[in-house]
Short mmCIF file of C-alpha atoms in Angstrom, two decimals:
data_model
loop_
_atom_site.label_atom_id
_atom_site.label_comp_id
_atom_site.label_asym_id
_atom_site.label_seq_id
_atom_site.Cartn_x
_atom_site.Cartn_y
_atom_site.Cartn_z
CA MET R 1 39.73 5.68 202.12
CA SER R 2 41.61 2.55 203.17
CA LYS R 3 44.96 2.58 204.93
CA LYS R 4 46.14 -0.97 204.13
CA PRO R 5 49.92 -1.47 203.75
CA THR R 6 51.01 -1.84 200.15
CA SER R 7 54.18 -2.63 198.27
CA ARG R 8 54.77 1.12 198.21
CA GLN R 9 55.38 0.98 202.01
CA GLN R 10 58.48 -0.98 202.94
CA ASP R 11 59.71 -0.37 206.49
CA GLY R 12 59.01 3.34 206.05
CA VAL R 13 61.60 3.65 203.28
CA ASN R 14 60.55 5.86 200.39
CA LYS R 15 61.87 3.89 197.40
CA LEU R 16 61.26 6.83 195.08
CA TRP R 17 64.11 8.78 196.68
CA GLY R 18 66.60 6.57 194.86
CA GLY R 19 69.95 5.17 195.91
CA ARG R 20 71.19 8.09 197.95
CA PHE R 21 69.36 6.91 201.10
CA ALA R 22 70.06 3.45 202.50
CA GLY R 23 67.62 3.60 205.39
CA GLY R 24 64.33 5.20 206.29
CA PRO R 25 63.80 8.37 208.29
CA ALA R 26 63.13 8.45 212.00
CA GLU R 27 59.46 8.06 212.87
CA ILE R 28 59.19 11.69 213.95
CA MET R 29 60.92 12.80 210.74
CA ALA R 30 58.45 10.81 208.68
CA ARG R 31 55.57 12.49 210.48
CA ILE R 32 56.84 16.05 210.11
CA ASN R 33 57.88 15.45 206.49
CA ALA R 34 54.62 13.93 205.25
CA SER R 35 51.97 16.13 203.65
CA ILE R 36 49.69 13.46 202.20
CA GLY R 37 47.19 14.08 205.00
CA PHE R 38 46.23 17.37 203.38
CA ASP R 39 47.77 17.63 199.91
CA GLN R 40 45.79 14.65 198.62
CA ARG R 41 43.28 17.34 197.67
CA LEU R 42 45.59 18.11 194.75
CA TYR R 43 45.08 14.71 193.13
CA ALA R 44 43.03 15.88 190.15
CA GLN R 45 45.40 18.76 189.43
CA ASP R 46 48.47 16.52 189.80
CA ILE R 47 47.06 13.96 187.39
CA ALA R 48 46.10 16.70 184.92
CA GLY R 49 49.66 18.05 185.05
CA SER R 50 51.13 14.59 184.59
CA ARG R 51 48.90 13.90 181.62
CA ALA R 52 49.93 17.15 179.94
CA HIS R 53 53.59 16.44 180.65
CA CYS R 54 53.34 12.89 179.32
CA GLU R 55 51.59 13.95 176.11
CA MET R 56 54.30 16.55 175.54
CA LEU R 57 57.07 13.98 176.12
CA ILE R 58 55.45 11.73 173.52
CA ALA R 59 55.04 14.56 171.02
CA ARG R 60 58.67 15.61 171.43
CA GLY R 61 59.92 12.04 171.09
CA ILE R 62 61.43 12.10 174.58
CA ILE R 63 59.55 8.92 175.55
CA SER R 64 58.05 6.29 173.27
CA ALA R 65 54.39 6.32 172.30
CA ARG R 66 54.06 2.85 173.83
CA ASP R 67 55.37 3.92 177.23
CA GLY R 68 53.36 7.11 177.05
CA ALA R 69 50.14 5.23 176.32
CA GLN R 70 50.74 2.98 179.34
CA ILE R 71 51.36 6.01 181.53
CA LEU R 72 48.19 7.77 180.37
CA THR R 73 46.08 4.64 180.89
CA GLY R 74 47.56 4.18 184.35
CA LEU R 75 46.85 7.82 185.29
CA ASP R 76 43.24 7.44 184.21
CA ARG R 77 42.89 4.37 186.39
CA ILE R 78 44.42 6.15 189.40
CA LEU R 79 42.04 9.06 188.93
CA HIS R 80 39.13 6.62 188.93
CA GLU R 81 40.43 4.85 192.04
CA ILE R 82 40.74 8.09 193.97
CA THR R 83 37.35 9.46 192.95
CA GLU R 84 35.75 6.12 193.82
CA GLY R 85 37.46 6.04 197.24
CA LYS R 86 39.50 2.94 196.40
CA PHE R 87 42.98 4.45 196.48
CA THR R 88 45.36 3.70 199.36
CA PHE R 89 47.25 6.78 200.49
CA SER R 90 50.65 6.06 202.04
CA GLU R 91 52.29 8.42 204.51
CA ALA R 92 55.62 6.75 203.73
CA LEU R 93 55.42 8.28 200.26
CA GLU R 94 55.11 11.77 201.75
CA ASP R 95 52.79 13.54 199.35
CA ILE R 96 50.14 13.15 196.69
CA HIS R 97 52.67 13.37 193.87
CA MET R 98 54.77 10.43 195.02
CA ASN R 99 51.69 8.45 196.02
CA ILE R 100 50.39 8.70 192.47
CA GLU R 101 53.78 7.89 190.98
CA GLY R 102 54.14 4.90 193.31
CA ARG R 103 50.73 3.55 192.34
CA LEU R 104 51.55 4.10 188.67
CA ALA R 105 54.64 1.92 189.09
CA GLU R 106 52.48 -0.81 190.62
CA LEU R 107 50.09 -0.66 187.69
CA ILE R 108 52.42 -0.45 184.68
CA GLY R 109 55.87 -1.32 185.93
CA PRO R 110 59.14 0.34 184.81
CA ALA R 111 57.47 2.55 182.20
CA ALA R 112 56.12 4.63 185.10
CA GLY R 113 59.62 5.88 185.79
CA ARG R 114 59.71 7.68 182.46
CA LEU R 115 56.97 10.08 183.47
CA HIS R 116 59.33 12.10 185.63
CA THR R 117 61.70 12.76 182.73
CA ALA R 118 62.42 16.50 182.38
CA ARG R 119 60.40 17.24 185.50
CA SER R 120 61.03 17.78 189.22
CA ARG R 121 58.70 17.62 192.16
CA ASN R 122 59.40 21.35 192.48
CA ASP R 123 57.71 22.34 189.23
CA GLN R 124 55.20 19.51 189.62
CA VAL R 125 54.04 20.82 193.01
CA ALA R 126 54.00 24.43 191.85
CA THR R 127 51.89 23.48 188.83
CA SER R 128 49.40 21.40 190.78
CA PHE R 129 49.01 24.09 193.42
CA ARG R 130 48.47 26.84 190.84
CA LEU R 131 45.81 24.73 189.16
CA TRP R 132 44.07 24.14 192.50
CA VAL R 133 44.10 27.83 193.46
CA ARG R 134 42.80 28.72 190.01
CA ASP R 135 39.90 26.31 190.50
CA ALA R 136 39.28 27.75 193.98
CA ILE R 137 39.16 31.27 192.56
CA ASP R 138 36.60 30.20 189.98
CA ALA R 139 34.43 28.65 192.70
CA LEU R 140 34.61 31.75 194.91
CA ARG R 141 33.88 34.10 192.02
CA ALA R 142 30.72 32.12 191.24
CA ALA R 143 29.69 32.17 194.91
CA LEU R 144 30.20 35.93 195.15
CA ARG R 145 28.07 36.48 192.05
CA ASP R 146 25.33 34.38 193.64
CA LEU R 147 25.50 36.51 196.79
CA GLN R 148 25.36 39.70 194.74
CA ARG R 149 22.28 38.45 192.90
CA ALA R 150 20.57 37.65 196.20
CA LEU R 151 21.34 41.15 197.47
CA LEU R 152 19.99 42.69 194.26
CA ILE R 153 16.71 40.82 194.58
CA ARG R 154 16.18 42.13 198.10
CA ALA R 155 17.39 45.62 197.15
CA ASN R 156 14.84 45.76 194.35
CA GLU R 157 12.08 44.69 196.76
CA HIS R 158 13.09 47.48 199.14
CA ALA R 159 14.23 50.23 196.79
CA ALA R 160 11.87 52.64 198.60
CA THR R 161 11.88 51.12 202.11
CA LEU R 162 13.10 53.80 204.52
CA MET R 163 15.65 53.14 207.24
CA PRO R 164 18.15 55.19 209.22
CA GLY R 165 21.61 55.65 207.81
CA PHE R 166 24.33 55.68 210.45
CA THR R 167 27.69 57.19 211.17
CA HIS R 168 29.39 56.18 214.43
CA LEU R 169 26.32 53.90 214.80
CA GLN R 170 24.34 57.08 215.45
CA SER R 171 21.36 58.06 213.34
CA ALA R 172 22.68 60.32 210.59
CA GLN R 173 20.43 60.63 207.53
CA PRO R 174 17.57 58.50 206.23
CA VAL R 175 18.35 56.12 203.37
CA THR R 176 16.57 53.25 201.71
CA PHE R 177 17.21 49.66 202.63
CA GLY R 178 17.77 48.90 198.97
CA HIS R 179 20.50 51.53 198.85
CA HIS R 180 22.12 50.03 201.94
CA LEU R 181 22.19 46.55 200.39
CA LEU R 182 23.64 47.95 197.16
CA ALA R 183 26.69 49.10 199.13
CA TYR R 184 27.50 45.44 199.74
CA VAL R 185 26.84 44.58 196.10
CA GLU R 186 29.60 47.06 195.27
CA MET R 187 31.96 45.65 197.91
CA PHE R 188 31.51 42.07 196.78
CA GLY R 189 31.89 43.23 193.19
CA ARG R 190 35.35 44.54 194.03
CA ASP R 191 36.12 41.26 195.79
CA HIS R 192 35.13 39.45 192.60
CA ALA R 193 37.35 41.78 190.58
CA ARG R 194 40.33 41.20 192.89
CA LEU R 195 39.99 37.46 192.44
CA THR R 196 39.67 37.93 188.68
CA ASP R 197 42.85 40.01 188.63
CA ALA R 198 44.66 37.46 190.78
CA ARG R 199 43.60 34.66 188.44
CA ARG R 200 44.90 36.53 185.42
CA ARG R 201 48.29 37.15 187.04
CA MET R 202 48.71 33.59 188.29
CA ASN R 203 47.65 31.95 185.03
CA GLU R 204 51.18 31.07 183.93
CA SER R 205 52.63 27.57 183.91
CA PRO R 206 55.62 26.57 186.08
CA LEU R 207 55.78 23.15 184.41
CA GLY R 208 59.12 22.59 182.69
CA ALA R 209 61.11 24.69 185.15
CA ALA R 210 62.22 21.35 186.64
CA ALA R 211 64.09 21.59 189.95
CA LEU R 212 65.13 25.24 189.47
CA ALA R 213 67.27 25.66 186.34
CA GLY R 214 65.14 24.24 183.54
CA THR R 215 66.04 21.05 181.69
CA SER R 216 68.36 19.90 178.91
CA PHE R 217 65.58 17.83 177.31
CA PRO R 218 63.90 19.41 174.24
CA ILE R 219 60.56 20.00 175.96
CA ASP R 220 57.72 22.21 174.73
CA ARG R 221 56.56 24.33 177.64
CA GLY R 222 54.05 26.13 175.48
CA MET R 223 52.32 22.83 174.72
CA THR R 224 51.91 21.88 178.39
CA ALA R 225 50.81 25.40 179.31
CA LYS R 226 48.10 25.35 176.66
CA ALA R 227 46.95 21.86 177.62
CA LEU R 228 46.45 23.00 181.22
CA GLY R 229 44.64 26.20 180.30
CA PHE R 230 47.49 28.54 181.23
CA ALA R 231 47.99 31.69 179.20
CA ARG R 232 51.73 31.09 178.86
CA PRO R 233 54.74 29.45 180.55
CA MET R 234 56.46 31.36 183.35
CA ARG R 235 59.49 33.18 182.01
CA ASN R 236 62.02 32.37 184.75
CA SER R 237 62.63 28.87 186.08
CA LEU R 238 63.83 30.10 189.48
CA ASP R 239 60.72 32.21 189.97
CA ALA R 240 58.50 29.38 188.73
CA VAL R 241 59.41 26.99 191.54
CA SER R 242 60.22 29.41 194.34
CA ASP R 243 57.41 31.88 194.74
CA ARG R 244 53.94 31.56 196.15
CA ASP R 245 52.74 35.09 195.55
CA PHE R 246 49.76 33.68 193.65
CA ALA R 247 48.64 31.96 196.85
CA LEU R 248 49.33 35.09 198.89
CA GLU R 249 47.27 37.20 196.51
CA PHE R 250 44.46 34.67 196.71
CA LEU R 251 44.55 34.76 200.51
CA SER R 252 44.74 38.56 200.53
CA SER R 253 41.65 38.75 198.32
CA CYS R 254 39.90 36.26 200.58
CA ALA R 255 40.80 38.26 203.69
CA ILE R 256 39.31 41.44 202.23
CA ALA R 257 36.16 39.61 201.11
CA ALA R 258 35.87 37.98 204.54
CA THR R 259 36.06 41.43 206.13
CA HIS R 260 33.17 42.58 203.95
CA LEU R 261 31.20 39.49 204.95
CA SER R 262 31.97 40.21 208.58
CA ARG R 263 30.67 43.78 208.32
CA LEU R 264 27.41 42.60 206.80
CA ALA R 265 27.19 39.85 209.40
CA GLU R 266 27.59 42.41 212.17
CA GLU R 267 24.74 44.47 210.74
CA ILE R 268 22.54 41.38 210.58
CA VAL R 269 23.32 40.72 214.24
CA LEU R 270 22.30 44.29 215.10
CA TRP R 271 19.26 44.41 212.83
CA SER R 272 17.88 41.15 214.22
CA SER R 273 18.17 42.26 217.85
CA ALA R 274 15.10 43.35 219.81
CA GLN R 275 16.63 46.79 220.15
CA PHE R 276 16.64 47.30 216.36
CA GLY R 277 13.99 44.85 215.17
CA PHE R 278 14.68 45.62 211.51
CA ILE R 279 14.76 41.98 210.37
CA THR R 280 13.90 38.50 211.54
CA LEU R 281 16.08 35.55 210.59
CA THR R 282 14.26 32.37 209.68
CA ASP R 283 14.68 29.13 211.60
CA ALA R 284 17.06 27.91 208.88
CA PHE R 285 19.71 30.47 209.86
CA SER R 286 19.22 30.99 213.59
CA THR R 287 19.34 28.89 216.74
CA GLY R 288 17.67 28.84 220.13
CA SER R 289 18.93 29.04 223.69
CA SER R 290 19.39 26.07 226.00
CA ILE R 291 17.82 28.00 228.86
CA MET R 292 15.88 30.97 227.43
CA PRO R 293 12.97 29.78 225.29
CA GLN R 294 12.30 33.22 223.79
CA LYS R 295 15.74 33.54 222.19
CA ARG R 296 16.44 33.46 218.45
CA ASN R 297 20.20 33.76 218.07
CA PRO R 298 21.84 34.93 214.82
CA ASP R 299 24.49 32.22 215.02
CA ALA R 300 25.14 31.97 211.28
CA ALA R 301 25.98 35.68 211.13
CA GLU R 302 28.11 35.47 214.27
CA LEU R 303 30.06 32.53 212.90
CA ILE R 304 30.74 34.33 209.64
CA ARG R 305 32.00 37.27 211.69
CA GLY R 306 34.20 34.95 213.72
CA LYS R 307 35.61 33.03 210.77
CA THR R 308 37.10 36.22 209.35
CA GLY R 309 39.97 35.72 211.79
CA ARG R 310 40.78 32.33 210.28
CA VAL R 311 41.00 33.74 206.79
CA SER R 312 43.07 36.77 207.78
CA GLY R 313 45.27 34.49 209.87
CA ALA R 314 45.89 32.22 206.89
CA PHE R 315 47.19 35.18 204.91
CA GLN R 316 49.51 36.23 207.73
CA ALA R 317 50.73 32.65 208.24
CA LEU R 318 51.78 32.23 204.62
CA LEU R 319 53.45 35.64 204.60
CA MET R 320 55.58 34.50 207.54
CA VAL R 321 56.43 31.23 205.79
CA MET R 322 57.70 33.05 202.72
CA LYS R 323 59.31 36.15 204.19
CA GLY R 324 62.83 34.79 204.81
CA LEU R 325 63.27 32.14 202.13
CA PRO R 326 66.26 32.33 199.78
CA MET R 327 65.95 31.12 196.21
CA THR R 328 64.66 28.65 195.32
CA TYR R 329 62.70 25.84 196.99
CA SER R 330 62.82 25.16 200.72
CA LYS R 331 60.77 22.62 202.64
CA ASP R 332 59.13 25.49 204.52
CA MET R 333 56.97 25.87 201.44
CA GLN R 334 55.17 22.64 202.26
CA GLU R 335 53.36 24.84 204.79
CA ASP R 336 51.72 26.81 201.99
CA LYS R 337 48.73 24.58 201.34
CA GLU R 338 46.83 24.03 204.57
CA GLN R 339 46.20 27.76 204.99
CA VAL R 340 44.97 28.07 201.42
CA PHE R 341 42.75 25.00 201.66
CA ASP R 342 41.22 26.16 204.93
CA ALA R 343 40.66 29.71 203.71
CA ALA R 344 38.95 28.50 200.53
CA ASP R 345 36.70 26.14 202.50
CA THR R 346 35.88 28.84 205.04
CA MET R 347 35.05 31.39 202.36
CA ASN R 348 32.80 29.04 200.41
CA LEU R 349 30.88 28.14 203.56
CA SER R 350 30.61 31.74 204.76
CA ILE R 351 29.40 33.06 201.41
CA ALA R 352 26.83 30.28 201.13
CA ALA R 353 25.52 31.03 204.64
CA MET R 354 25.35 34.76 203.97
CA THR R 355 23.52 34.17 200.69
CA GLY R 356 21.00 32.00 202.50
CA MET R 357 20.38 34.61 205.18
CA ILE R 358 19.91 37.40 202.65
CA ARG R 359 17.46 35.38 200.60
CA THR R 360 15.30 34.33 203.53
CA MET R 361 15.44 37.15 206.10
CA ILE R 362 12.14 38.89 206.85
CA ILE R 363 12.30 42.68 206.54
CA ARG R 364 10.35 44.74 209.11
CA ASN R 365 9.49 47.83 207.06
CA ASP R 366 7.53 49.58 209.84
CA ALA R 367 10.36 49.24 212.35
CA MET R 368 12.83 50.66 209.85
CA LEU R 369 10.55 53.57 209.03
CA ALA R 370 9.98 54.39 212.70
CA ALA R 371 13.72 54.40 213.30
CA ALA R 372 14.47 56.45 210.18
CA GLY R 373 13.04 59.64 211.66
CA LYS R 374 14.70 59.35 215.04
CA GLY R 375 17.79 61.31 215.98
CA TYR R 376 16.77 64.33 213.89
CA SER R 377 18.01 62.61 210.76
CA THR R 378 16.61 65.32 208.45
CA ALA R 379 18.60 68.15 210.04
CA THR R 380 20.98 68.26 207.09
CA ASP R 381 17.99 68.73 204.79
CA LEU R 382 17.04 71.89 206.69
CA ALA R 383 20.62 73.16 206.51
CA ASP R 384 20.68 72.50 202.76
CA TRP R 385 17.37 74.37 202.36
CA LEU R 386 18.80 77.39 204.15
CA VAL R 387 21.81 77.39 201.83
CA ARG R 388 19.76 76.85 198.70
CA GLU R 389 16.81 79.17 199.39
CA LEU R 390 18.24 81.89 201.66
CA ASP R 391 21.81 81.92 200.28
CA ILE R 392 23.22 81.39 203.76
CA PRO R 393 26.80 80.00 203.98
CA PHE R 394 26.69 76.35 204.98
CA ARG R 395 28.57 76.83 208.26
CA GLN R 396 26.02 79.43 209.34
CA ALA R 397 23.17 77.20 208.16
CA HIS R 398 24.72 74.37 210.19
CA HIS R 399 24.64 76.57 213.30
CA ILE R 400 21.03 77.66 212.71
CA THR R 401 19.92 74.08 212.23
CA GLY R 402 21.70 73.07 215.43
CA GLU R 403 19.61 75.67 217.31
CA VAL R 404 16.44 74.26 215.73
CA VAL R 405 17.41 70.73 216.82
CA LYS R 406 18.00 72.00 220.36
CA ARG R 407 14.46 73.44 220.42
CA ALA R 408 13.00 70.19 219.11
CA GLU R 409 14.88 68.21 221.78
CA ALA R 410 13.51 70.51 224.49
CA LYS R 411 9.96 69.92 223.26
CA GLY R 412 10.46 66.18 222.71
CA ALA R 413 9.36 66.65 219.09
CA SER R 414 10.72 65.68 215.72
CA LEU R 415 11.81 68.40 213.31
CA ASP R 416 8.77 68.04 211.07
CA GLN R 417 6.54 68.50 214.14
CA LEU R 418 7.86 71.99 214.81
CA GLY R 419 5.59 74.83 213.68
CA LEU R 420 6.68 77.65 211.41
CA LYS R 421 6.81 80.14 214.29
CA GLU R 422 9.22 77.90 216.19
CA LEU R 423 11.48 77.72 213.15
CA GLN R 424 11.29 81.49 212.61
CA ALA R 425 12.23 82.09 216.22
CA VAL R 426 15.67 80.82 215.25
CA GLU R 427 15.82 82.26 211.71
CA PRO R 428 13.05 84.75 210.77
CA ARG R 429 13.53 84.27 207.02
CA ILE R 430 12.45 80.61 207.14
CA THR R 431 9.18 80.05 205.24
CA GLU R 432 6.60 77.30 205.27
CA ALA R 433 8.43 75.73 202.32
CA ALA R 434 11.21 74.68 204.69
CA ARG R 435 8.88 72.32 206.50
CA THR R 436 8.35 70.32 203.30
CA VAL R 437 11.93 69.03 203.38
CA LEU R 438 11.82 67.79 206.97
CA SER R 439 10.08 64.44 206.47
CA VAL R 440 12.20 61.33 205.94
CA GLN R 441 10.32 60.60 202.73
CA ALA R 442 11.18 64.02 201.30
CA SER R 443 14.77 63.71 202.47
CA VAL R 444 15.33 60.39 200.73
CA ALA R 445 13.52 61.45 197.56
CA SER R 446 15.75 64.51 197.27
CA ARG R 447 19.03 62.54 197.23
CA THR R 448 19.14 62.23 193.46
CA SER R 449 22.86 62.71 192.85
CA LEU R 450 24.74 59.86 191.21
CA GLY R 451 25.11 57.10 193.79
CA GLY R 452 22.43 58.65 195.99
CA THR R 453 19.67 56.97 197.95
CA ALA R 454 16.61 58.31 196.09
CA PRO R 455 14.49 55.31 195.04
CA ARG R 456 14.80 56.11 191.34
CA ARG R 457 18.58 56.18 191.70
CA VAL R 458 18.49 52.89 193.59
CA ARG R 459 16.45 51.22 190.85
CA ALA R 460 18.80 52.53 188.18
CA ALA R 461 21.78 51.21 190.15
CA ILE R 462 20.11 47.80 190.46
CA ALA R 463 19.55 47.66 186.71
CA ALA R 464 23.19 48.54 186.07
CA ALA R 465 24.45 45.96 188.56
CA ARG R 466 22.34 43.22 187.01
CA LYS R 467 24.08 43.76 183.69
CA VAL R 468 27.33 42.84 185.42
CA THR R 469 26.17 40.05 187.72
CA GLY R 470 23.79 38.36 185.29
#
């Protein structure tokens, strides 16, 4: 967008400040004070708020219908100019709100000055920012649903595909790959719910709180709240302009979701390594090496993992901005937006990349199956059999099974390769029936408790999740 000087820039003096200031700020003050370089992203929300405010002023008879019509026409033109890339943003006018007001004055003259009746930049900024965060939440919720649907497709394909389940990154018990993916469906579902809850709490309108104490004009805050899609006006004018807990809650929800993305990204990095070989990433989501021609690097997953720090850092940064502020507005709060903008951008990109990887990754069923039986992953099944069939206390069954594992290790055999005599050498009451539970297939099929990994449970869980995700 162009940077040509306009009549709104006169020797760096912001004419919208009024008569209190005779001269302009120092150059360094102008630079530190200006936010137009980043808050221009609020243009659509600012214009929407101004339109709602203007229509209310007309309805309440606070400004004339003629002036109001000029203001609304001018706002529509400004919106068109910005969306078409024809608007000139001026750093001298500090922020998006004063840039729009300055351009409105150029377009319609003195009537533009009536728009700010019964309004302050404090409630104007708070309203625009709430609207932007609300839109960002809606975008992230949709992206998370798309990721969940991608996971459900792959989970359904692999509802019976066997893989090792891990604790401490050590082989623990066999599970299905579909079951493993469903764990992330649940995590991202909670992320979606947190954003939904945050949206509900923040969906109150600050507009009409004015600078901090409300206004003496007979405004209708319910009318502006409804016009902007808010559930209600905020109940306290001081709170309306002074807090940013809605942005903090948004960033907190993003930080948790980013952590879930990072965990899945880490697993993709592991699974795609030669040492695991569980999956292969397509060319679309991997890169090569500048020196090693054989390499296929999981860069998309690594970058998602790395970007988690940016999102968590944004949350911490805004907490520090807000922690020591007295009521009501302080200029520190200008530092609220860049963190939120960056976190939203980072989350949208990370979710899109993760969704792409999940949709396109190639699953190596044979490699997963081979790994599922390693590390004596069916030992717990033998212990459970001893409890169930021989009425042995679990701690004793645990000890017996440990002795069986030791024998298998000494022979370099898996548990299901041990003969009945070898099992009875540890516990004479063991029968041939015990050997039927020692395969990974039998182990997985037996885990039929609610939330378990048995394929029929996995398919039922997929069906239930699809009712939620669509």
